[in-house]
Amino acid sequence: ADYLDNGNNKMAIQQADKLLKKHKDLHCAKVLKAIGLQRTGKQDEAYALAQEVAALEPTDDNSLQALTILYREMHRPELVTKLYEAAVKKVPNSEEYHSHLFMAYARVGEYKKMQQAGMALYKIVPKNPYYFWSVMSLIMQSISAQDENLSKTMFLPLAERMVEKMVKEDKIEAEAEVELYYMILERLEKYKEALDVVRGKLGEKLTSELQSRENKCMAMYKKLCRWPECNALSRRLLLKNSDDWQFYITYFDSVFQLIDESWTPPPEEEHSLEGEVHYSIEQAVKFIEERITEESKSSRPLRGPYLAKLELIRRLRYRGCNDEYKLGDPEELMFQYFKKFGDKPCCFTDLKVFVDLLPSSQYTKFISQLLAVIPLSAAAEGELALPSDIKALQQHLCVVQLSRLLGIYHAMEKKQKLAVVRELMLRYRHGLEFGKSCLKTELQFSDYYCLLAVHLLLDLWLEGEETAVWQCLTLLEEGLSHSPSNAQFKLLLIRIYCRLGAFEPVAELYSSLDAKHIQHDTIGYLLTRYAEALGHYAAASQSCNFALRFFHSNQKDTSEYIIQAYKYGAFEKIPEFIAFRNRLNSSLHFAQVRTERMLLDLLLEANTSTSLEESIKSMSLSPEEDDIPWKDLRDNRDLTVLFNWDPKDRDISEEHKKLSLEEETMWLRIRSLTLRLVSGLPSLSHTIQPKNSEKTAENGVSSKIDTIRSLLQQLEAAVDSGKKFLEQKIQYPVLGPPPTRMAGFFSNGSCQCQTSLFYLVSDIYELDTNGLEDSAEIQERIGNSFKSLVERLTDLFNKCKGDLIEVRDGTLKTHPSLLENLVFFVETISIGLWVSSYCDSVLRPFKSNLQKKKKKKKESSLAMPPVFTHFLGYVTELQTLTSNVIDHIRGLEIILTALKLEELSLKDTLLSQEEKRFTKTVQGKVQSSYHHSVQEIGELLKKRLDTINKLKI
């Protein structure tokens, strides 16, 4: 066991063997040996050994624990349940084995069996937690029930009765048990009863979370639309803490609900269960004013009351009444707020919510008013006035961010924008002085100046200013050198490098972000969208692996979280964990990565028809199966991960997100169908029956071709809806969702090529079933297909021609679309090759039969059917075309190596020495990345050419 713990698996196996020589029936030694075998990659031997021990139904703790570890490593949790079922039968009164059995069921989600195991445990040892494990398992059955009616009429009422029994017998001990009771009543929509539980004696046990009882009461009052209670409770909680924003929202919601209902307090009695109620605007105004007065006496400044006043103004305006309540002018209130909190980084995000209260004609005046109160000082006449401390710097930053948000920078002309960029960078560099003592992991105080400057340059780039994008990269690399932990710099660099078609620097930047856990799903798209598309196959493989490792381990990890929740009685967390697991299983990104990873593996591994078949087998791919949950696909991407100060009309809208999901799903459908069509090729070339044989339908092959034909129809439909979608010509914001590869796939002709290749498969199959005799028409059709395929592939190659990086008027311009076209060319040629291998496998037997006939008849002039000539011609054309592309790629490599970037843009004398250094670095990175892409594409094409050369019937 020690050897296993230290990772010395070979020694562990040796020691186990020694022990087994002396005691050949020592179960535990066998299992430890099996663990060693599993860890050294001998899975089959390990499994056989484990099953040998399991068949003896061991009951000693050591063997059971060791087998549990082994099965977990084998990802076979269902075997653990069998193990403990047997142990419990032999030792029926063991509390330990019963609880292990319960947890084993929890791992595989067998909720009904969990319920039974929980009750069996309670009968042996009547402890409350065991009883409530059983109750929780009923709730889990209700959550997982397909039929909601069954959940409401059977599982939940049974759970409710079980808890009520404990309540009547006064056996409720822990807070978790009350939580569970509340959860059941809430799911049964018995809000009144749930409220009584929380407000009653049982509710006194709810102590672990701050305001746990109040929050639960509030939730029930809202469900029951009891607005007087909502209002009184939120009012009371605000008197306790006037900085709790959620209660302001409830307070305002309830006041306006009561006004709309013309509610009046009952005479002679309490306003509500929770005390006094406010039911008019006057009372609300007075209440907020009182909170502000109270705040002035507080020892620390509170933002809540001031923001609540702005929120009230906003709501009153929405209702068309404001001026009569004399709450003040929003512009003045925001100005006062800035004076009080402007040196806090949160000041901008606080005010951002309320800027729509300002009339646009007042924007410039408002910004000038704010600037006037910031203590800035210039060293000399005519120089830039700079802040003398961090507080003033934060205030100034807040104003700059507001200027961007109000669209003041967007309205400027090019010259003004460049002047602002220069000013922002001066301020950025000056601000670095305040952060000299910062640790490497801390951000510099002035980083936002640099980010804002880059955003302005991005505007210029989109307006057609080519140099601006290089300046963006230069400034960001400079920023990163001073603030190496700034994720925003890294994310922005990733997006811009990808837009320019350079993936190499991105891999390093992404790994330095150190993305954890769920981030592989939320920001992983930044990596997986571009790696393969830009020809970095090795990096693409790696990035898919990162993501898939997370998604697969999520299954295992979530089970562990659920078990911990049972152990510690955190029942309300269990449905959350289940929802989390479902959210990841139906993640759009998970489905994309799975599909792209398999296509990529085939592209890299499958050179011949044999290796294609092996790869498809090892991935357990079959054309009939579709494992993507199309109806439940969830877009978990974080599309707002990049900071953005754009006004609403330029920002990422909900509409953009919706359209992006639609586009991603269409593209995924096309990719998934392509993968399934490719996976059907090997099955076609096996055992074809002659056309008049009875067995055709039985041996499944004819149904295979039906599957292929049906998938082809689906692909056509998916392509049509993709084309319709693209007709809308949607423009996402520059930092919004990246568009898919779909537009390029259609416009460069790859789509038509790939589809016609799959149609060719159908024709070849027909030729195979009908034989050569009466198939002149099919042969001609196949010949025409070959011809048009060569034309289309040549066309696609023409769209790959041109310089990847060109120098124009001292400016660098990259052409990422040429790179993407090359990648599509390699993929299309590969599919073409797999289809050609299938043709080859069909035509070879025909040829040998013909040669046999020749010999029999002793004729030398037996005419070769035209399909052979067509195929040979096609293969020769493929060879020539692929050789030409390889030559073209060699040419690109030579050009990229020879490209001298130093003379470029460094002619710009405005750049400081440091900026020149960063510009050189950036351009070098882009050049090196393109070189790397071209090399990887070239290598892969050479592999393909070798295979094409072997295709001679």
PDB file of C-alpha atoms in Angstrom, residues 772-948:
ATOM      1  CA  LEU A 772     -20.178  -3.342 -63.631  1.00  0.00           C
ATOM      2  CA  GLU A 773     -22.332  -4.992 -66.315  1.00  0.00           C
ATOM      3  CA  ASP A 774     -25.401  -2.743 -66.590  1.00  0.00           C
ATOM      4  CA  SER A 775     -23.987   0.341 -64.944  1.00  0.00           C
ATOM      5  CA  ALA A 776     -22.875   2.600 -67.770  1.00  0.00           C
ATOM      6  CA  GLU A 777     -25.077   5.415 -66.485  1.00  0.00           C
ATOM      7  CA  ILE A 778     -23.740   5.231 -62.901  1.00  0.00           C
ATOM      8  CA  GLN A 779     -20.172   5.027 -64.226  1.00  0.00           C
ATOM      9  CA  GLU A 780     -20.683   8.188 -66.233  1.00  0.00           C
ATOM     10  CA  ARG A 781     -22.209   9.943 -63.226  1.00  0.00           C
ATOM     11  CA  ILE A 782     -19.200   8.932 -61.118  1.00  0.00           C
ATOM     12  CA  GLY A 783     -16.845  10.164 -63.840  1.00  0.00           C
ATOM     13  CA  ASN A 784     -18.562  13.572 -63.894  1.00  0.00           C
ATOM     14  CA  SER A 785     -18.401  13.744 -60.087  1.00  0.00           C
ATOM     15  CA  PHE A 786     -14.643  13.137 -60.198  1.00  0.00           C
ATOM     16  CA  LYS A 787     -14.234  15.922 -62.787  1.00  0.00           C
ATOM     17  CA  SER A 788     -16.263  18.505 -60.894  1.00  0.00           C
ATOM     18  CA  LEU A 789     -14.537  17.579 -57.603  1.00  0.00           C
ATOM     19  CA  VAL A 790     -11.118  18.331 -59.078  1.00  0.00           C
ATOM     20  CA  GLU A 791     -12.440  21.666 -60.376  1.00  0.00           C
ATOM     21  CA  ARG A 792     -13.899  22.554 -56.994  1.00  0.00           C
ATOM     22  CA  LEU A 793     -10.730  21.602 -55.122  1.00  0.00           C
ATOM     23  CA  THR A 794      -8.660  23.682 -57.561  1.00  0.00           C
ATOM     24  CA  ASP A 795     -11.039  26.571 -56.925  1.00  0.00           C
ATOM     25  CA  LEU A 796     -10.609  26.156 -53.177  1.00  0.00           C
ATOM     26  CA  PHE A 797      -6.831  26.169 -53.623  1.00  0.00           C
ATOM     27  CA  ASN A 798      -7.057  29.416 -55.619  1.00  0.00           C
ATOM     28  CA  LYS A 799      -8.787  30.989 -52.619  1.00  0.00           C
ATOM     29  CA  CYS A 800      -5.739  30.065 -50.495  1.00  0.00           C
ATOM     30  CA  LYS A 801      -3.317  31.977 -52.715  1.00  0.00           C
ATOM     31  CA  GLY A 802      -1.827  35.297 -51.706  1.00  0.00           C
ATOM     32  CA  ASP A 803       0.535  36.690 -49.072  1.00  0.00           C
ATOM     33  CA  LEU A 804      -0.384  35.860 -45.489  1.00  0.00           C
ATOM     34  CA  ILE A 805       1.420  38.945 -44.232  1.00  0.00           C
ATOM     35  CA  GLU A 806       2.006  41.885 -46.504  1.00  0.00           C
ATOM     36  CA  VAL A 807       3.718  45.215 -46.048  1.00  0.00           C
ATOM     37  CA  ARG A 808       1.817  48.184 -47.422  1.00  0.00           C
ATOM     38  CA  ASP A 809       3.086  51.791 -47.039  1.00  0.00           C
ATOM     39  CA  GLY A 810       5.228  50.802 -44.084  1.00  0.00           C
ATOM     40  CA  THR A 811       2.242  49.111 -42.437  1.00  0.00           C
ATOM     41  CA  LEU A 812       1.777  45.436 -41.757  1.00  0.00           C
ATOM     42  CA  LYS A 813      -1.429  43.705 -42.825  1.00  0.00           C
ATOM     43  CA  THR A 814      -2.283  40.067 -42.086  1.00  0.00           C
ATOM     44  CA  HIS A 815      -4.733  37.881 -44.028  1.00  0.00           C
ATOM     45  CA  PRO A 816      -6.098  35.327 -41.564  1.00  0.00           C
ATOM     46  CA  SER A 817      -8.848  34.248 -44.004  1.00  0.00           C
ATOM     47  CA  LEU A 818      -6.194  32.752 -46.337  1.00  0.00           C
ATOM     48  CA  LEU A 819      -4.909  30.705 -43.407  1.00  0.00           C
ATOM     49  CA  GLU A 820      -8.431  29.534 -42.520  1.00  0.00           C
ATOM     50  CA  ASN A 821      -8.993  28.570 -46.180  1.00  0.00           C
ATOM     51  CA  LEU A 822      -5.785  26.495 -46.171  1.00  0.00           C
ATOM     52  CA  VAL A 823      -6.987  24.663 -43.049  1.00  0.00           C
ATOM     53  CA  PHE A 824     -10.325  23.942 -44.739  1.00  0.00           C
ATOM     54  CA  PHE A 825      -8.441  22.737 -47.826  1.00  0.00           C
ATOM     55  CA  VAL A 826      -6.480  20.186 -45.751  1.00  0.00           C
ATOM     56  CA  GLU A 827      -9.695  18.962 -44.134  1.00  0.00           C
ATOM     57  CA  THR A 828     -11.521  18.668 -47.462  1.00  0.00           C
ATOM     58  CA  ILE A 829      -8.602  16.857 -49.126  1.00  0.00           C
ATOM     59  CA  SER A 830      -8.552  14.437 -46.154  1.00  0.00           C
ATOM     60  CA  ILE A 831     -12.249  13.653 -46.533  1.00  0.00           C
ATOM     61  CA  GLY A 832     -11.603  13.280 -50.262  1.00  0.00           C
ATOM     62  CA  LEU A 833      -8.866  10.792 -49.484  1.00  0.00           C
ATOM     63  CA  TRP A 834     -11.054   8.699 -47.153  1.00  0.00           C
ATOM     64  CA  VAL A 835     -13.748   8.604 -49.855  1.00  0.00           C
ATOM     65  CA  SER A 836     -11.138   7.667 -52.482  1.00  0.00           C
ATOM     66  CA  SER A 837      -9.965   4.802 -50.223  1.00  0.00           C
ATOM     67  CA  TYR A 838     -13.553   3.571 -50.199  1.00  0.00           C
ATOM     68  CA  CYS A 839     -13.697   3.801 -54.039  1.00  0.00           C
ATOM     69  CA  ASP A 840     -10.420   1.909 -54.159  1.00  0.00           C
ATOM     70  CA  SER A 841     -11.768  -0.862 -51.915  1.00  0.00           C
ATOM     71  CA  VAL A 842     -14.800  -1.240 -54.208  1.00  0.00           C
ATOM     72  CA  LEU A 843     -12.909  -1.159 -57.531  1.00  0.00           C
ATOM     73  CA  ARG A 844     -10.002  -3.470 -56.595  1.00  0.00           C
ATOM     74  CA  PRO A 845     -12.125  -6.701 -56.453  1.00  0.00           C
ATOM     75  CA  PHE A 846     -13.778  -5.767 -59.773  1.00  0.00           C
ATOM     76  CA  LYS A 847     -10.357  -5.411 -61.378  1.00  0.00           C
ATOM     77  CA  SER A 848      -9.066  -8.758 -60.139  1.00  0.00           C
ATOM     78  CA  ASN A 849     -12.271 -10.450 -61.392  1.00  0.00           C
ATOM     79  CA  LEU A 850     -11.775  -8.880 -64.820  1.00  0.00           C
ATOM     80  CA  GLN A 851      -8.174 -10.098 -64.929  1.00  0.00           C
ATOM     81  CA  LYS A 852      -9.314 -13.627 -64.079  1.00  0.00           C
ATOM     82  CA  LYS A 853     -11.838 -13.481 -66.968  1.00  0.00           C
ATOM     83  CA  LYS A 854      -9.078 -12.220 -69.272  1.00  0.00           C
ATOM     84  CA  LYS A 855      -6.928 -15.221 -68.434  1.00  0.00           C
ATOM     85  CA  LYS A 856      -9.819 -17.666 -68.933  1.00  0.00           C
ATOM     86  CA  LYS A 857     -10.749 -16.286 -72.339  1.00  0.00           C
ATOM     87  CA  LYS A 858      -7.087 -15.733 -73.199  1.00  0.00           C
ATOM     88  CA  GLU A 859      -8.054 -12.331 -74.588  1.00  0.00           C
ATOM     89  CA  SER A 860      -5.643  -9.468 -74.314  1.00  0.00           C
ATOM     90  CA  SER A 861      -8.068  -6.805 -75.427  1.00  0.00           C
ATOM     91  CA  LEU A 862     -10.879  -7.116 -72.858  1.00  0.00           C
ATOM     92  CA  ALA A 863     -12.012  -3.453 -72.520  1.00  0.00           C
ATOM     93  CA  MET A 864     -11.572  -1.850 -69.131  1.00  0.00           C
ATOM     94  CA  PRO A 865     -14.833  -0.261 -67.899  1.00  0.00           C
ATOM     95  CA  PRO A 866     -14.677   3.587 -68.002  1.00  0.00           C
ATOM     96  CA  VAL A 867     -14.949   3.955 -64.211  1.00  0.00           C
ATOM     97  CA  PHE A 868     -11.350   2.725 -63.849  1.00  0.00           C
ATOM     98  CA  THR A 869     -10.026   5.360 -66.229  1.00  0.00           C
ATOM     99  CA  HIS A 870     -12.088   8.031 -64.444  1.00  0.00           C
ATOM    100  CA  PHE A 871     -10.737   6.994 -61.043  1.00  0.00           C
ATOM    101  CA  LEU A 872      -7.107   6.857 -62.216  1.00  0.00           C
ATOM    102  CA  GLY A 873      -7.450  10.270 -63.803  1.00  0.00           C
ATOM    103  CA  TYR A 874      -8.950  11.636 -60.603  1.00  0.00           C
ATOM    104  CA  VAL A 875      -6.164  10.222 -58.404  1.00  0.00           C
ATOM    105  CA  THR A 876      -3.507  11.657 -60.717  1.00  0.00           C
ATOM    106  CA  GLU A 877      -5.192  15.076 -60.598  1.00  0.00           C
ATOM    107  CA  LEU A 878      -5.347  14.856 -56.791  1.00  0.00           C
ATOM    108  CA  GLN A 879      -1.618  14.096 -56.680  1.00  0.00           C
ATOM    109  CA  THR A 880      -0.757  17.048 -58.879  1.00  0.00           C
ATOM    110  CA  LEU A 881      -3.034  19.423 -56.953  1.00  0.00           C
ATOM    111  CA  THR A 882      -1.712  18.362 -53.529  1.00  0.00           C
ATOM    112  CA  SER A 883       1.892  18.694 -54.769  1.00  0.00           C
ATOM    113  CA  ASN A 884       1.091  22.210 -56.009  1.00  0.00           C
ATOM    114  CA  VAL A 885      -0.376  23.191 -52.652  1.00  0.00           C
ATOM    115  CA  ILE A 886       2.698  21.802 -50.850  1.00  0.00           C
ATOM    116  CA  ASP A 887       4.916  23.870 -53.178  1.00  0.00           C
ATOM    117  CA  HIS A 888       2.768  26.931 -52.496  1.00  0.00           C
ATOM    118  CA  ILE A 889       3.178  26.353 -48.749  1.00  0.00           C
ATOM    119  CA  ARG A 890       6.955  26.022 -49.147  1.00  0.00           C
ATOM    120  CA  GLY A 891       6.881  29.351 -50.931  1.00  0.00           C
ATOM    121  CA  LEU A 892       4.907  30.894 -48.066  1.00  0.00           C
ATOM    122  CA  GLU A 893       7.454  29.563 -45.564  1.00  0.00           C
ATOM    123  CA  ILE A 894      10.308  31.131 -47.518  1.00  0.00           C
ATOM    124  CA  ILE A 895       8.501  34.498 -47.753  1.00  0.00           C
ATOM    125  CA  LEU A 896       7.642  34.467 -44.037  1.00  0.00           C
ATOM    126  CA  THR A 897      11.219  33.646 -43.055  1.00  0.00           C
ATOM    127  CA  ALA A 898      12.640  36.352 -45.282  1.00  0.00           C
ATOM    128  CA  LEU A 899      10.181  39.041 -44.156  1.00  0.00           C
ATOM    129  CA  LYS A 900      12.183  41.786 -42.444  1.00  0.00           C
ATOM    130  CA  LEU A 901       9.899  43.488 -39.969  1.00  0.00           C
ATOM    131  CA  GLU A 902      12.436  45.759 -38.284  1.00  0.00           C
ATOM    132  CA  GLU A 903      12.239  48.521 -40.872  1.00  0.00           C
ATOM    133  CA  LEU A 904       8.474  48.665 -40.545  1.00  0.00           C
ATOM    134  CA  SER A 905       6.467  51.100 -38.485  1.00  0.00           C
ATOM    135  CA  LEU A 906       9.679  51.825 -36.565  1.00  0.00           C
ATOM    136  CA  LYS A 907      10.076  54.643 -39.072  1.00  0.00           C
ATOM    137  CA  ASP A 908       7.403  56.287 -36.955  1.00  0.00           C
ATOM    138  CA  THR A 909       9.569  58.687 -34.976  1.00  0.00           C
ATOM    139  CA  LEU A 910       6.751  59.395 -32.498  1.00  0.00           C
ATOM    140  CA  LEU A 911       7.454  56.014 -30.829  1.00  0.00           C
ATOM    141  CA  SER A 912       9.663  55.959 -27.768  1.00  0.00           C
ATOM    142  CA  GLN A 913      12.508  53.431 -27.554  1.00  0.00           C
ATOM    143  CA  GLU A 914      10.422  51.257 -25.242  1.00  0.00           C
ATOM    144  CA  GLU A 915       7.413  51.331 -27.589  1.00  0.00           C
ATOM    145  CA  LYS A 916       9.679  50.393 -30.501  1.00  0.00           C
ATOM    146  CA  ARG A 917      10.909  47.403 -28.509  1.00  0.00           C
ATOM    147  CA  PHE A 918       7.361  46.197 -27.822  1.00  0.00           C
ATOM    148  CA  THR A 919       6.268  46.785 -31.433  1.00  0.00           C
ATOM    149  CA  LYS A 920       9.158  44.631 -32.607  1.00  0.00           C
ATOM    150  CA  THR A 921       8.188  41.873 -30.123  1.00  0.00           C
ATOM    151  CA  VAL A 922       4.554  41.925 -31.231  1.00  0.00           C
ATOM    152  CA  GLN A 923       5.323  41.763 -34.940  1.00  0.00           C
ATOM    153  CA  GLY A 924       7.845  38.994 -34.301  1.00  0.00           C
ATOM    154  CA  LYS A 925       5.184  36.983 -32.469  1.00  0.00           C
ATOM    155  CA  VAL A 926       2.713  37.317 -35.336  1.00  0.00           C
ATOM    156  CA  GLN A 927       5.336  36.417 -37.922  1.00  0.00           C
ATOM    157  CA  SER A 928       6.498  33.377 -35.927  1.00  0.00           C
ATOM    158  CA  SER A 929       2.901  32.228 -35.408  1.00  0.00           C
ATOM    159  CA  TYR A 930       2.097  32.341 -39.131  1.00  0.00           C
ATOM    160  CA  HIS A 931       5.320  30.461 -39.837  1.00  0.00           C
ATOM    161  CA  HIS A 932       4.337  27.796 -37.306  1.00  0.00           C
ATOM    162  CA  SER A 933       0.816  27.463 -38.810  1.00  0.00           C
ATOM    163  CA  VAL A 934       2.166  27.043 -42.313  1.00  0.00           C
ATOM    164  CA  GLN A 935       4.658  24.415 -41.139  1.00  0.00           C
ATOM    165  CA  GLU A 936       1.997  22.307 -39.383  1.00  0.00           C
ATOM    166  CA  ILE A 937      -0.344  22.540 -42.394  1.00  0.00           C
ATOM    167  CA  GLY A 938       2.509  21.574 -44.730  1.00  0.00           C
ATOM    168  CA  GLU A 939       3.474  18.537 -42.609  1.00  0.00           C
ATOM    169  CA  LEU A 940      -0.096  17.259 -42.621  1.00  0.00           C
ATOM    170  CA  LEU A 941      -0.452  17.706 -46.389  1.00  0.00           C
ATOM    171  CA  LYS A 942       2.773  15.743 -47.001  1.00  0.00           C
ATOM    172  CA  LYS A 943       1.235  12.844 -45.051  1.00  0.00           C
ATOM    173  CA  ARG A 944      -1.833  13.049 -47.283  1.00  0.00           C
ATOM    174  CA  LEU A 945       0.271  13.092 -50.452  1.00  0.00           C
ATOM    175  CA  ASP A 946       2.091   9.919 -49.382  1.00  0.00           C
ATOM    176  CA  THR A 947      -1.264   8.178 -49.027  1.00  0.00           C
ATOM    177  CA  ILE A 948      -2.594   9.492 -52.350  1.00  0.00           C
TER     178      ILE A 948
END
